[in-house]
PDB file of C-alpha atoms in Angstrom:
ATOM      1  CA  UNK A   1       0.000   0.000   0.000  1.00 51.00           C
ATOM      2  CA  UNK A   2       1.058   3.238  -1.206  1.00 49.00           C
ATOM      3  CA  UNK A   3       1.156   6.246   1.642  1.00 49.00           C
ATOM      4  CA  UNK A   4      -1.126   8.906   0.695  1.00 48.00           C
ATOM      5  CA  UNK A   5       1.496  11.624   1.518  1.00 49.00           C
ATOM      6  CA  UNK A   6       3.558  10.112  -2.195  1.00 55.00           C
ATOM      7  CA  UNK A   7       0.651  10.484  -3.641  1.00 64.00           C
ATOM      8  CA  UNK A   8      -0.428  14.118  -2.868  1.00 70.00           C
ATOM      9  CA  UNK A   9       2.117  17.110  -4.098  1.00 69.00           C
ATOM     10  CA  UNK A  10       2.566  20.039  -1.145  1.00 72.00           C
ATOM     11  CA  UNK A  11      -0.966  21.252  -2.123  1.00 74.00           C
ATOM     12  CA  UNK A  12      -2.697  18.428  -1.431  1.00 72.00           C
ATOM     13  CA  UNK A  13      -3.395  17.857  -4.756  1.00 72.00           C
ATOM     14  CA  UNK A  14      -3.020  14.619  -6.160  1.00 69.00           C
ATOM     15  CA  UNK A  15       0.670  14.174  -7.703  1.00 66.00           C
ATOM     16  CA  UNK A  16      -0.279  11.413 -10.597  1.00 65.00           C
ATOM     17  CA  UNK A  17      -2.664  11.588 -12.769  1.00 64.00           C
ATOM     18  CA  UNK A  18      -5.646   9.052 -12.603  1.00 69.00           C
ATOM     19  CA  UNK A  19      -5.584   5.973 -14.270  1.00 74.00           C
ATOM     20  CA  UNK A  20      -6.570   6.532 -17.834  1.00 72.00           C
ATOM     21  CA  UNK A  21     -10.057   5.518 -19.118  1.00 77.00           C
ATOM     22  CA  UNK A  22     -10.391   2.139 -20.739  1.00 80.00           C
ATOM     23  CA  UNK A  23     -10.835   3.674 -24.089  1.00 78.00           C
ATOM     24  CA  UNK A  24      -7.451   5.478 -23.995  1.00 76.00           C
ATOM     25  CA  UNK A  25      -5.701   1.713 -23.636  1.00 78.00           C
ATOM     26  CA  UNK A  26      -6.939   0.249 -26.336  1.00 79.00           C
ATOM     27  CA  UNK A  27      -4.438  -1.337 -28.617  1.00 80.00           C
ATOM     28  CA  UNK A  28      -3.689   0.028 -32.206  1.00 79.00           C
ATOM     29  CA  UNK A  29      -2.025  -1.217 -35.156  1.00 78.00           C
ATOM     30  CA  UNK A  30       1.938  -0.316 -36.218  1.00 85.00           C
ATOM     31  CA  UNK A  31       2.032   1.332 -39.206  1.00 92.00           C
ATOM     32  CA  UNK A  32       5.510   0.996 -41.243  1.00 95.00           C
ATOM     33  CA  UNK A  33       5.607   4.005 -44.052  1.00 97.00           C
ATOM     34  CA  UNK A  34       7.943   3.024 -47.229  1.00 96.00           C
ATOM     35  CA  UNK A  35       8.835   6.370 -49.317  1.00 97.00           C
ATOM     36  CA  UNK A  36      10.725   5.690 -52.064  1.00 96.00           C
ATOM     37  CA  UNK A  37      12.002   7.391 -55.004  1.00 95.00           C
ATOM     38  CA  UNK A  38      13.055   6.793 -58.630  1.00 95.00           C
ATOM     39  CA  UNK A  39      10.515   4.492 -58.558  1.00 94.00           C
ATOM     40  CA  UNK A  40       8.389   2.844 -61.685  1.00 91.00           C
ATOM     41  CA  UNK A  41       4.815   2.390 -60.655  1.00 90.00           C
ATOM     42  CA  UNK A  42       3.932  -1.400 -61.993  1.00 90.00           C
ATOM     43  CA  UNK A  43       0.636   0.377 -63.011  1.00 86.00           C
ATOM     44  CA  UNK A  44      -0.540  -3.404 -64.752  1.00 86.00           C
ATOM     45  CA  UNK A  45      -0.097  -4.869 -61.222  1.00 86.00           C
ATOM     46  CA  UNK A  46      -2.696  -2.450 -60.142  1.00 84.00           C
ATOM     47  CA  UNK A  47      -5.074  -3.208 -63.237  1.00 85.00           C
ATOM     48  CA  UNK A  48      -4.187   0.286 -64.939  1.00 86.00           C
ATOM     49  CA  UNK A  49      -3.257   1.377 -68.092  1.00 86.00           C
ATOM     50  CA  UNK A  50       0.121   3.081 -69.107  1.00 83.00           C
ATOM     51  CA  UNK A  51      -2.374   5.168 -71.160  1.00 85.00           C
ATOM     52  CA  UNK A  52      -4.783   6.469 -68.620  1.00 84.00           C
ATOM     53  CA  UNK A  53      -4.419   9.171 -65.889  1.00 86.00           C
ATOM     54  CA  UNK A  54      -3.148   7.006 -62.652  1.00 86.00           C
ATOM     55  CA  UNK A  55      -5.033   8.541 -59.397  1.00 89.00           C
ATOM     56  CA  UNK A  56      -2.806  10.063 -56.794  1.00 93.00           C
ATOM     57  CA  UNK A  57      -3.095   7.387 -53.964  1.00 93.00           C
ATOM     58  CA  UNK A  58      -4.323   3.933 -54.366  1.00 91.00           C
ATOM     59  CA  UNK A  59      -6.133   2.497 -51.373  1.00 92.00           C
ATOM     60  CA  UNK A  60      -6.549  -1.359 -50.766  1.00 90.00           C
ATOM     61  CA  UNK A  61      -9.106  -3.185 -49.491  1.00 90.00           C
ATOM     62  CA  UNK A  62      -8.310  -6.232 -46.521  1.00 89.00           C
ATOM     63  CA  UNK A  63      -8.491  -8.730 -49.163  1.00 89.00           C
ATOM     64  CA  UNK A  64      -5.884  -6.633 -50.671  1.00 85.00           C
ATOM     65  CA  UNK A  65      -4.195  -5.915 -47.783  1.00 89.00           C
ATOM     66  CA  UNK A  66      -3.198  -9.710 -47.330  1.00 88.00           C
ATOM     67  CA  UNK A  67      -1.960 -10.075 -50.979  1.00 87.00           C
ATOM     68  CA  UNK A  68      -0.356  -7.199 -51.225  1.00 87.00           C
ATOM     69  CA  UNK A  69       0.573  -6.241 -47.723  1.00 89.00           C
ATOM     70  CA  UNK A  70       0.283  -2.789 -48.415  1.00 93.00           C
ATOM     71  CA  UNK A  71      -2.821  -0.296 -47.656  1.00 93.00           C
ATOM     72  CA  UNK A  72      -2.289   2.515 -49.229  1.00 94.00           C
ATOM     73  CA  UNK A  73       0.776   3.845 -52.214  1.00 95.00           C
ATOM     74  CA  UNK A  74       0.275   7.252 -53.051  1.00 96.00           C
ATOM     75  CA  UNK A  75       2.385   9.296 -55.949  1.00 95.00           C
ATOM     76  CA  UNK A  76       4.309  12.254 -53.924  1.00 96.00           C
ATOM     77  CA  UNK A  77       6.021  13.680 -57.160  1.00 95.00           C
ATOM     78  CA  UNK A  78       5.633  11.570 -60.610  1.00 89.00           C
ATOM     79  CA  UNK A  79       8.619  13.138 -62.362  1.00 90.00           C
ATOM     80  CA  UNK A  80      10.737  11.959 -59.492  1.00 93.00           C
ATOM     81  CA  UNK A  81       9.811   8.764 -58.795  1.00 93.00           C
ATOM     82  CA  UNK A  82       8.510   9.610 -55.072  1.00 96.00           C
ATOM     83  CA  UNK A  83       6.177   7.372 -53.668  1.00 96.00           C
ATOM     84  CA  UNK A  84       4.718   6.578 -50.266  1.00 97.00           C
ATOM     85  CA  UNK A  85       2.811   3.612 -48.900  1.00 96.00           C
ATOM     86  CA  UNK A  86       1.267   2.275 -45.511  1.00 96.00           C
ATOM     87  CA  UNK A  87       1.659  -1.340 -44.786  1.00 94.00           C
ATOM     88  CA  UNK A  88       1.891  -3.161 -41.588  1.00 90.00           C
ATOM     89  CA  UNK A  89       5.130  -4.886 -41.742  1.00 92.00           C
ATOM     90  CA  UNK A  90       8.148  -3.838 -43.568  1.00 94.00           C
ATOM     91  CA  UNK A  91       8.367  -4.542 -47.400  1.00 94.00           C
ATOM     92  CA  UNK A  92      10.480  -6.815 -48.673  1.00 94.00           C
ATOM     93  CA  UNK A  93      13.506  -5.553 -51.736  1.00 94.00           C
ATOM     94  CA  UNK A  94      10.915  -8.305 -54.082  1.00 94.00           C
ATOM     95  CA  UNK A  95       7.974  -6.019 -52.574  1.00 93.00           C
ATOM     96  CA  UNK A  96       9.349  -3.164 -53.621  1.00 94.00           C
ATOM     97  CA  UNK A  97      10.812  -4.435 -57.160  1.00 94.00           C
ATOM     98  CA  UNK A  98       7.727  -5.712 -58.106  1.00 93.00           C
ATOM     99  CA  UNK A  99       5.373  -2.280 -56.993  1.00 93.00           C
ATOM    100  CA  UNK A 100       7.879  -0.070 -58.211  1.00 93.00           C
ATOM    101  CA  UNK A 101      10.792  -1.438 -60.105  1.00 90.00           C
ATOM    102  CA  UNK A 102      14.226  -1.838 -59.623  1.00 88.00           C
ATOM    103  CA  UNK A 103      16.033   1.098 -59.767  1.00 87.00           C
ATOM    104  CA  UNK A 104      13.791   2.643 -56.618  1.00 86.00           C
TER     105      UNK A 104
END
């Protein structure tokens, strides 16, 4: 048992804070982001066209999410290659060769 005078400051005031509500202990998931640059967007892997406008960020669905391992890739700057993405583990070098090439 903990004495009540280490757990009031000179004030009388409690010195810790109270325990935090259940909702503020709730686990969440690790995020690893991958930027990259140089990079050649496999746009076919993605079922796009070399001749259509590609969208900005590409976000997967959980069914996605466990074959690709990724959740989101989003284009930072096309002319330099720069690209981001969210996945939950770190991506493997054959990952990242076969999302965006092999001079990333």
């Amino acid at each position: 048992r903990i004495s009540s005078q280490l757990l009031n400051n000179e004030h009388g005031q409690l010195a810790f804070a109270s325990p935090l509500p259940p909702s503020a202990t709730t686990p969440y998931t690790s995020v690893v982001t991958t930027v990259v640059s140089n990079a050649t967007l496999n746009v076919t892997h993605f079922g796009l066209s070399e001749k259509e406008q590609w969208p900005r960020s590409i976000l997967v669905s959980e069914r996605g999410k466990l074959t690709e391992g990724i959740t989101t890739l989003t284009i930072l700057d096309f002319e330099k290659g720069l690209m981001k993405t969210f996945s939950s583990e770190v991506l493997t070098t054959e990952k990242r060769n076969i999302l965006f090439g092999s001079h990333h």
